[in-house]
Amino acid sequence: VAYQAQDFKTAEEKIRKAIEFKAQPHFYNNLGNVLSDQNQNDKAREMYQSAVRLNPSFSGGYNNLGNIS
């Protein structure tokens, strides 16, 4: 909801808490999206890479790595 409202700070905080609770590829992918939307592409790339490290079959992470500038 925070991400959709473009409240990126809140979205980032909530996703980081979710990662602390239980690291999941889609959490890292979502955090990458939040960071990418703030033009923090290096940090976003790290999150997408974390997603595919956790699950090498996670296509969303590969897709976003291919789309990041």
Short mmCIF file of N, CA, C and O in Angstrom, two decimals:
data_model
loop_
_atom_site.label_atom_id
_atom_site.label_comp_id
_atom_site.label_asym_id
_atom_site.label_seq_id
_atom_site.Cartn_x
_atom_site.Cartn_y
_atom_site.Cartn_z
N VAL A 1 0.83 -1.19 0.00
CA VAL A 1 0.00 0.00 0.00
C VAL A 1 0.87 1.25 0.00
O VAL A 1 0.61 2.17 -0.75
N ALA A 2 1.91 1.27 0.84
CA ALA A 2 2.79 2.44 0.89
C ALA A 2 3.49 2.64 -0.46
O ALA A 2 3.61 3.76 -0.94
N TYR A 3 3.93 1.53 -1.07
CA TYR A 3 4.60 1.61 -2.37
C TYR A 3 3.65 2.17 -3.42
O TYR A 3 4.02 3.05 -4.20
N GLN A 4 2.43 1.69 -3.43
CA GLN A 4 1.45 2.15 -4.42
C GLN A 4 1.13 3.62 -4.23
O GLN A 4 0.82 4.31 -5.19
N ALA A 5 1.21 4.10 -3.00
CA ALA A 5 0.98 5.51 -2.71
C ALA A 5 2.24 6.34 -2.92
O ALA A 5 2.24 7.54 -2.66
N GLN A 6 3.30 5.69 -3.39
CA GLN A 6 4.61 6.30 -3.61
C GLN A 6 5.19 6.88 -2.33
O GLN A 6 5.94 7.85 -2.36
N ASP A 7 4.86 6.26 -1.22
CA ASP A 7 5.47 6.58 0.07
C ASP A 7 6.66 5.63 0.22
O ASP A 7 6.59 4.63 0.92
N PHE A 8 7.73 5.95 -0.49
CA PHE A 8 8.85 5.03 -0.61
C PHE A 8 9.58 4.80 0.71
O PHE A 8 10.06 3.70 0.97
N LYS A 9 9.66 5.83 1.53
CA LYS A 9 10.34 5.67 2.82
C LYS A 9 9.61 4.63 3.68
O LYS A 9 10.23 3.73 4.23
N THR A 10 8.31 4.75 3.78
CA THR A 10 7.53 3.80 4.57
C THR A 10 7.60 2.41 3.95
O THR A 10 7.76 1.41 4.66
N ALA A 11 7.49 2.33 2.64
CA ALA A 11 7.56 1.04 1.96
C ALA A 11 8.89 0.36 2.24
O ALA A 11 8.94 -0.83 2.56
N GLU A 12 9.98 1.12 2.15
CA GLU A 12 11.30 0.56 2.41
C GLU A 12 11.41 0.05 3.84
O GLU A 12 11.91 -1.05 4.09
N GLU A 13 10.93 0.83 4.80
CA GLU A 13 10.99 0.42 6.21
C GLU A 13 10.22 -0.88 6.44
O GLU A 13 10.71 -1.79 7.11
N LYS A 14 9.03 -0.98 5.88
CA LYS A 14 8.20 -2.17 6.08
C LYS A 14 8.81 -3.40 5.42
O LYS A 14 8.79 -4.49 5.98
N ILE A 15 9.37 -3.23 4.24
CA ILE A 15 9.98 -4.36 3.55
C ILE A 15 11.23 -4.81 4.29
O ILE A 15 11.47 -6.02 4.43
N ARG A 16 12.03 -3.89 4.77
CA ARG A 16 13.23 -4.27 5.53
C ARG A 16 12.85 -5.04 6.80
O ARG A 16 13.53 -6.00 7.18
N LYS A 17 11.77 -4.65 7.44
CA LYS A 17 11.30 -5.39 8.62
C LYS A 17 10.86 -6.80 8.23
O LYS A 17 11.12 -7.75 8.96
N ALA A 18 10.20 -6.92 7.11
CA ALA A 18 9.78 -8.24 6.63
C ALA A 18 11.01 -9.12 6.35
O ALA A 18 11.01 -10.31 6.68
N ILE A 19 12.05 -8.53 5.77
CA ILE A 19 13.28 -9.28 5.49
C ILE A 19 13.93 -9.73 6.79
O ILE A 19 14.42 -10.86 6.87
N GLU A 20 13.93 -8.86 7.80
CA GLU A 20 14.48 -9.25 9.10
C GLU A 20 13.72 -10.43 9.70
O GLU A 20 14.30 -11.31 10.33
N PHE A 21 12.41 -10.42 9.51
CA PHE A 21 11.57 -11.49 10.05
C PHE A 21 11.84 -12.81 9.32
O PHE A 21 12.05 -13.84 9.94
N LYS A 22 11.83 -12.75 7.98
CA LYS A 22 12.10 -13.94 7.18
C LYS A 22 12.49 -13.51 5.78
O LYS A 22 11.65 -13.01 5.01
N ALA A 23 13.74 -13.73 5.44
CA ALA A 23 14.24 -13.35 4.12
C ALA A 23 13.55 -14.19 3.05
O ALA A 23 13.58 -15.41 3.09
N GLN A 24 12.92 -13.51 2.13
CA GLN A 24 12.23 -14.15 1.01
C GLN A 24 12.64 -13.43 -0.28
O GLN A 24 12.78 -12.20 -0.28
N PRO A 25 12.79 -14.16 -1.39
CA PRO A 25 13.18 -13.50 -2.63
C PRO A 25 12.26 -12.35 -3.03
O PRO A 25 12.74 -11.30 -3.48
N HIS A 26 10.96 -12.53 -2.87
CA HIS A 26 10.05 -11.47 -3.31
C HIS A 26 10.17 -10.22 -2.44
O HIS A 26 9.92 -9.11 -2.91
N PHE A 27 10.59 -10.36 -1.18
CA PHE A 27 10.83 -9.18 -0.35
C PHE A 27 12.00 -8.38 -0.91
O PHE A 27 11.93 -7.15 -1.02
N TYR A 28 13.09 -9.09 -1.24
CA TYR A 28 14.25 -8.40 -1.80
C TYR A 28 13.90 -7.77 -3.15
O TYR A 28 14.35 -6.66 -3.46
N ASN A 29 13.12 -8.47 -3.93
CA ASN A 29 12.72 -7.95 -5.23
C ASN A 29 11.89 -6.67 -5.06
O ASN A 29 12.11 -5.67 -5.74
N ASN A 30 10.94 -6.70 -4.11
CA ASN A 30 10.12 -5.52 -3.86
C ASN A 30 10.96 -4.35 -3.34
O ASN A 30 10.74 -3.20 -3.74
N LEU A 31 11.93 -4.66 -2.49
CA LEU A 31 12.81 -3.59 -2.00
C LEU A 31 13.63 -3.02 -3.15
O LEU A 31 13.82 -1.81 -3.24
N GLY A 32 14.06 -3.88 -4.03
CA GLY A 32 14.77 -3.41 -5.23
C GLY A 32 13.90 -2.47 -6.05
O GLY A 32 14.38 -1.45 -6.55
N ASN A 33 12.63 -2.79 -6.18
CA ASN A 33 11.72 -1.91 -6.93
C ASN A 33 11.58 -0.55 -6.26
O ASN A 33 11.57 0.48 -6.93
N VAL A 34 11.47 -0.55 -4.94
CA VAL A 34 11.36 0.72 -4.20
C VAL A 34 12.62 1.55 -4.42
O VAL A 34 12.55 2.75 -4.71
N LEU A 35 13.77 0.92 -4.32
CA LEU A 35 15.03 1.64 -4.50
C LEU A 35 15.21 2.12 -5.93
O LEU A 35 15.65 3.24 -6.18
N SER A 36 14.84 1.28 -6.88
CA SER A 36 14.94 1.66 -8.29
C SER A 36 14.06 2.87 -8.60
O SER A 36 14.47 3.77 -9.33
N ASP A 37 12.87 2.89 -8.04
CA ASP A 37 11.97 4.02 -8.26
C ASP A 37 12.50 5.32 -7.66
O ASP A 37 12.02 6.40 -8.01
N GLN A 38 13.49 5.21 -6.79
CA GLN A 38 14.14 6.39 -6.21
C GLN A 38 15.50 6.64 -6.86
O GLN A 38 16.32 7.38 -6.33
N ASN A 39 15.74 5.98 -7.99
CA ASN A 39 16.99 6.12 -8.75
C ASN A 39 18.21 5.68 -7.95
O ASN A 39 19.31 6.19 -8.17
N GLN A 40 18.01 4.73 -7.04
CA GLN A 40 19.12 4.14 -6.29
C GLN A 40 19.44 2.78 -6.93
O GLN A 40 19.29 1.73 -6.33
N ASN A 41 19.90 2.85 -8.18
CA ASN A 41 20.03 1.65 -8.98
C ASN A 41 21.08 0.67 -8.48
O ASN A 41 20.89 -0.55 -8.60
N ASP A 42 22.17 1.15 -7.92
CA ASP A 42 23.18 0.24 -7.39
C ASP A 42 22.63 -0.57 -6.22
O ASP A 42 22.82 -1.79 -6.15
N LYS A 43 21.91 0.09 -5.34
CA LYS A 43 21.29 -0.60 -4.21
C LYS A 43 20.19 -1.54 -4.69
O LYS A 43 20.02 -2.64 -4.17
N ALA A 44 19.43 -1.10 -5.68
CA ALA A 44 18.37 -1.94 -6.24
C ALA A 44 18.96 -3.21 -6.83
O ALA A 44 18.46 -4.32 -6.61
N ARG A 45 20.05 -3.05 -7.58
CA ARG A 45 20.73 -4.21 -8.18
C ARG A 45 21.15 -5.21 -7.11
O ARG A 45 20.98 -6.42 -7.28
N GLU A 46 21.66 -4.72 -5.99
CA GLU A 46 22.06 -5.60 -4.89
C GLU A 46 20.87 -6.38 -4.37
O GLU A 46 20.98 -7.57 -4.04
N MET A 47 19.71 -5.74 -4.27
CA MET A 47 18.51 -6.42 -3.77
C MET A 47 18.04 -7.48 -4.75
O MET A 47 17.67 -8.59 -4.35
N TYR A 48 18.06 -7.17 -6.04
CA TYR A 48 17.67 -8.17 -7.05
C TYR A 48 18.63 -9.36 -7.03
O TYR A 48 18.21 -10.51 -7.14
N GLN A 49 19.92 -9.07 -6.86
CA GLN A 49 20.90 -10.16 -6.78
C GLN A 49 20.67 -11.01 -5.53
O GLN A 49 20.81 -12.23 -5.58
N SER A 50 20.29 -10.38 -4.44
CA SER A 50 19.97 -11.13 -3.23
C SER A 50 18.77 -12.04 -3.46
O SER A 50 18.75 -13.17 -2.97
N ALA A 51 17.80 -11.55 -4.19
CA ALA A 51 16.61 -12.35 -4.48
C ALA A 51 16.97 -13.61 -5.25
O ALA A 51 16.53 -14.70 -4.90
N VAL A 52 17.80 -13.48 -6.26
CA VAL A 52 18.14 -14.67 -7.06
C VAL A 52 19.15 -15.57 -6.34
O VAL A 52 19.19 -16.77 -6.61
N ARG A 53 19.93 -15.02 -5.42
CA ARG A 53 20.80 -15.87 -4.61
C ARG A 53 19.96 -16.77 -3.69
O ARG A 53 20.28 -17.94 -3.50
N LEU A 54 18.91 -16.19 -3.13
CA LEU A 54 18.03 -16.97 -2.26
C LEU A 54 17.28 -18.05 -3.04
O LEU A 54 17.04 -19.13 -2.53
N ASN A 55 16.88 -17.70 -4.25
CA ASN A 55 16.15 -18.65 -5.08
C ASN A 55 16.56 -18.45 -6.53
O ASN A 55 16.04 -17.56 -7.21
N PRO A 56 17.49 -19.29 -7.01
CA PRO A 56 17.97 -19.15 -8.39
C PRO A 56 16.88 -19.31 -9.45
O PRO A 56 17.09 -18.96 -10.60
N SER A 57 15.72 -19.81 -9.08
CA SER A 57 14.60 -19.95 -10.02
C SER A 57 13.66 -18.75 -10.00
O SER A 57 12.65 -18.75 -10.72
N PHE A 58 13.96 -17.75 -9.20
CA PHE A 58 13.08 -16.59 -9.06
C PHE A 58 13.25 -15.66 -10.27
O PHE A 58 14.18 -14.86 -10.34
N SER A 59 12.33 -15.77 -11.21
CA SER A 59 12.46 -15.04 -12.47
C SER A 59 12.29 -13.53 -12.31
O SER A 59 12.87 -12.76 -13.08
N GLY A 60 11.53 -13.10 -11.30
CA GLY A 60 11.32 -11.66 -11.11
C GLY A 60 12.62 -10.93 -10.87
O GLY A 60 12.81 -9.82 -11.36
N GLY A 61 13.52 -11.54 -10.10
CA GLY A 61 14.81 -10.91 -9.84
C GLY A 61 15.63 -10.77 -11.11
O GLY A 61 16.24 -9.72 -11.36
N TYR A 62 15.65 -11.82 -11.93
CA TYR A 62 16.40 -11.76 -13.19
C TYR A 62 15.80 -10.72 -14.13
O TYR A 62 16.53 -9.97 -14.78
N ASN A 63 14.48 -10.70 -14.18
CA ASN A 63 13.80 -9.72 -15.03
C ASN A 63 14.18 -8.30 -14.62
O ASN A 63 14.51 -7.47 -15.49
N ASN A 64 14.14 -8.02 -13.34
CA ASN A 64 14.45 -6.66 -12.89
C ASN A 64 15.93 -6.33 -13.06
O ASN A 64 16.27 -5.19 -13.36
N LEU A 65 16.80 -7.33 -12.90
CA LEU A 65 18.23 -7.08 -13.17
C LEU A 65 18.43 -6.68 -14.63
O LEU A 65 19.24 -5.81 -14.93
N GLY A 66 17.68 -7.30 -15.51
CA GLY A 66 17.78 -6.98 -16.94
C GLY A 66 17.21 -5.62 -17.29
O GLY A 66 17.60 -5.02 -18.29
N ASN A 67 16.31 -5.14 -16.47
CA ASN A 67 15.64 -3.85 -16.77
C ASN A 67 16.30 -2.65 -16.12
O ASN A 67 16.02 -1.52 -16.51
N ILE A 68 17.16 -2.88 -15.14
CA ILE A 68 17.74 -1.76 -14.40
C ILE A 68 18.80 -1.07 -15.25
O ILE A 68 19.55 -1.72 -15.97
N SER A 69 18.85 0.24 -15.17
CA SER A 69 19.82 0.97 -15.99
C SER A 69 21.12 1.17 -15.25
O SER A 69 21.25 1.04 -14.10
#
